[in-house]
C-alpha positions as CSV (number, residue, x, y, z in Angstrom):
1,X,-25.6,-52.6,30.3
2,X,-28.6,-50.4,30.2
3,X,-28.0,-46.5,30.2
4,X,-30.2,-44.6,33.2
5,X,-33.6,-43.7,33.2
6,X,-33.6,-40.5,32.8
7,X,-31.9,-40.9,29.1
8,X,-32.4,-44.3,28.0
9,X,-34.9,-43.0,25.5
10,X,-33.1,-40.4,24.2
11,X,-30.6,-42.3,21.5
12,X,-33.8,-44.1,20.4
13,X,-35.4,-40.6,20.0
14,X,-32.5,-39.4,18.3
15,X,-32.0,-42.0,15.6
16,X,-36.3,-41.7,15.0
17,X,-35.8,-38.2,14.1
18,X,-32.6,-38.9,11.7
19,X,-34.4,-41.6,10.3
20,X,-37.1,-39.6,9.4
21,X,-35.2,-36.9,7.7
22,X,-33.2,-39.5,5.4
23,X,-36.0,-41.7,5.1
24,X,-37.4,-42.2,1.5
25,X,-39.7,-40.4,0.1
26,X,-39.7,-36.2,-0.3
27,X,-38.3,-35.3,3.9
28,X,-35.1,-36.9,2.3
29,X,-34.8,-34.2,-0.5
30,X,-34.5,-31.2,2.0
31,X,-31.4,-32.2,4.0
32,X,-30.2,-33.6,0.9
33,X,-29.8,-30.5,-1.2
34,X,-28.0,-29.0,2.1
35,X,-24.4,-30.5,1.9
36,X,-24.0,-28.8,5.5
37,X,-27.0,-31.3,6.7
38,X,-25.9,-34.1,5.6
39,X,-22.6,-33.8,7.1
40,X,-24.1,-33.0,10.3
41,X,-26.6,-36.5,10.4
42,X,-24.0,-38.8,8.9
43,X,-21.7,-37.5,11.6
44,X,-24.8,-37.8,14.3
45,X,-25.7,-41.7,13.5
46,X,-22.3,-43.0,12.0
47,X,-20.2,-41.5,15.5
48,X,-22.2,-39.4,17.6
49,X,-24.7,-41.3,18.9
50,X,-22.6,-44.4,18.9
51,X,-19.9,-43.0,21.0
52,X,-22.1,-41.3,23.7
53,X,-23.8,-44.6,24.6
54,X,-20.2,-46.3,24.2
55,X,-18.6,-43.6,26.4
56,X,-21.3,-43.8,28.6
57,X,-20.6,-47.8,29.1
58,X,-17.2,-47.1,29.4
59,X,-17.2,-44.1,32.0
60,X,-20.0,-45.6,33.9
61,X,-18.2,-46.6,37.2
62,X,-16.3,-43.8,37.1
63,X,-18.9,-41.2,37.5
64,X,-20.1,-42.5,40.3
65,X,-16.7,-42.4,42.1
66,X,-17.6,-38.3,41.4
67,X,-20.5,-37.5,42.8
68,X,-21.8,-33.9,41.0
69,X,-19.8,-34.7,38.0
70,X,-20.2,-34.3,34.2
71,X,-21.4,-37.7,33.3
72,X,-22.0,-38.7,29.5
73,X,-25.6,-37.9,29.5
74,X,-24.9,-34.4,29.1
75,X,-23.3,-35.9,25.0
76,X,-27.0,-37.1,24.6
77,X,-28.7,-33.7,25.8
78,X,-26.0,-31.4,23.3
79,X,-26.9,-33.6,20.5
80,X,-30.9,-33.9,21.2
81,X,-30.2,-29.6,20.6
82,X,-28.2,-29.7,17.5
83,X,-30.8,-32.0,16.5
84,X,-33.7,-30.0,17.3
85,X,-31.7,-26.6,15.9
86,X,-30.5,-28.5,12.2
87,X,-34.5,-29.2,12.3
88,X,-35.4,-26.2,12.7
89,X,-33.1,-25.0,10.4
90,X,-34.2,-27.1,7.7
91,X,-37.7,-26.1,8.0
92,X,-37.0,-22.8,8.1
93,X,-35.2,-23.5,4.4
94,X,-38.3,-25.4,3.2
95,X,-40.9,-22.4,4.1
96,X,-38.3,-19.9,2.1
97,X,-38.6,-21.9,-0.9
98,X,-42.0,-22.5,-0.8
99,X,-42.5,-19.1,-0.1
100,X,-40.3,-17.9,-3.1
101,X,-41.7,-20.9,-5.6
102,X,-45.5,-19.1,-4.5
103,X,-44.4,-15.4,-5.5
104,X,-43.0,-17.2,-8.7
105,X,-46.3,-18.1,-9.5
106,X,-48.0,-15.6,-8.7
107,X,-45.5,-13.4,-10.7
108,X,-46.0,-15.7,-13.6
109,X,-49.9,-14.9,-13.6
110,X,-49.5,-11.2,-13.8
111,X,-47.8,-11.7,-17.2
């Protein structure tokens, strides 16, 4: 079963950008040293994003006995934001250490 147009991308979209921020390499080490983050993307791919699609499956018929209702797209949409907002929230950590790591050095070459 295929989920609707209008959000068959997004779990695909969603699991990109998790991917990326656990992938190897240095990305990894910023949501790593937040425990907070990690919680937060093991819960997103491990259940989140899982049980939208799976709910979405499962609900399918019945949403469109309801015309105007809720249907399970709207999971994929709250979790593209919390995405987007632990993203943000993690470069906004990043540019606060780099920016104190710089007036450490700089610091350090006035003595």
């Amino acid at each position: 079963m295929e989920l609707p147009a209008a959000v068959e991308g997004k779990p695909g979209e969603l699991l990109d950008l998790y991917a990326a921020l656990l992938g190897p390499g240095w990305v990894a080490q910023v949501p790593a040293a937040e425990p907070e983050a990690v919680h937060a993307l093991a819960r997103a791919v491990r259940t989140d994003v899982p049980e939208c699609v799976d709910t979405y499956h499962r609900t399918r018929w019945w949403t469109r006995l309801t015309p105007g209702g809720e249907g399970p797209e709207r999971q994929l949409s709250v979790l593209s934001q919390e995405a987007q907002r632990l993203t943000a929230d993690l470069q906004d950590r990043e540019v606060r250490r780099q920016q104190t790591h710089t007036a450490y050095l700089e610091e350090r070459g006035r003595s």
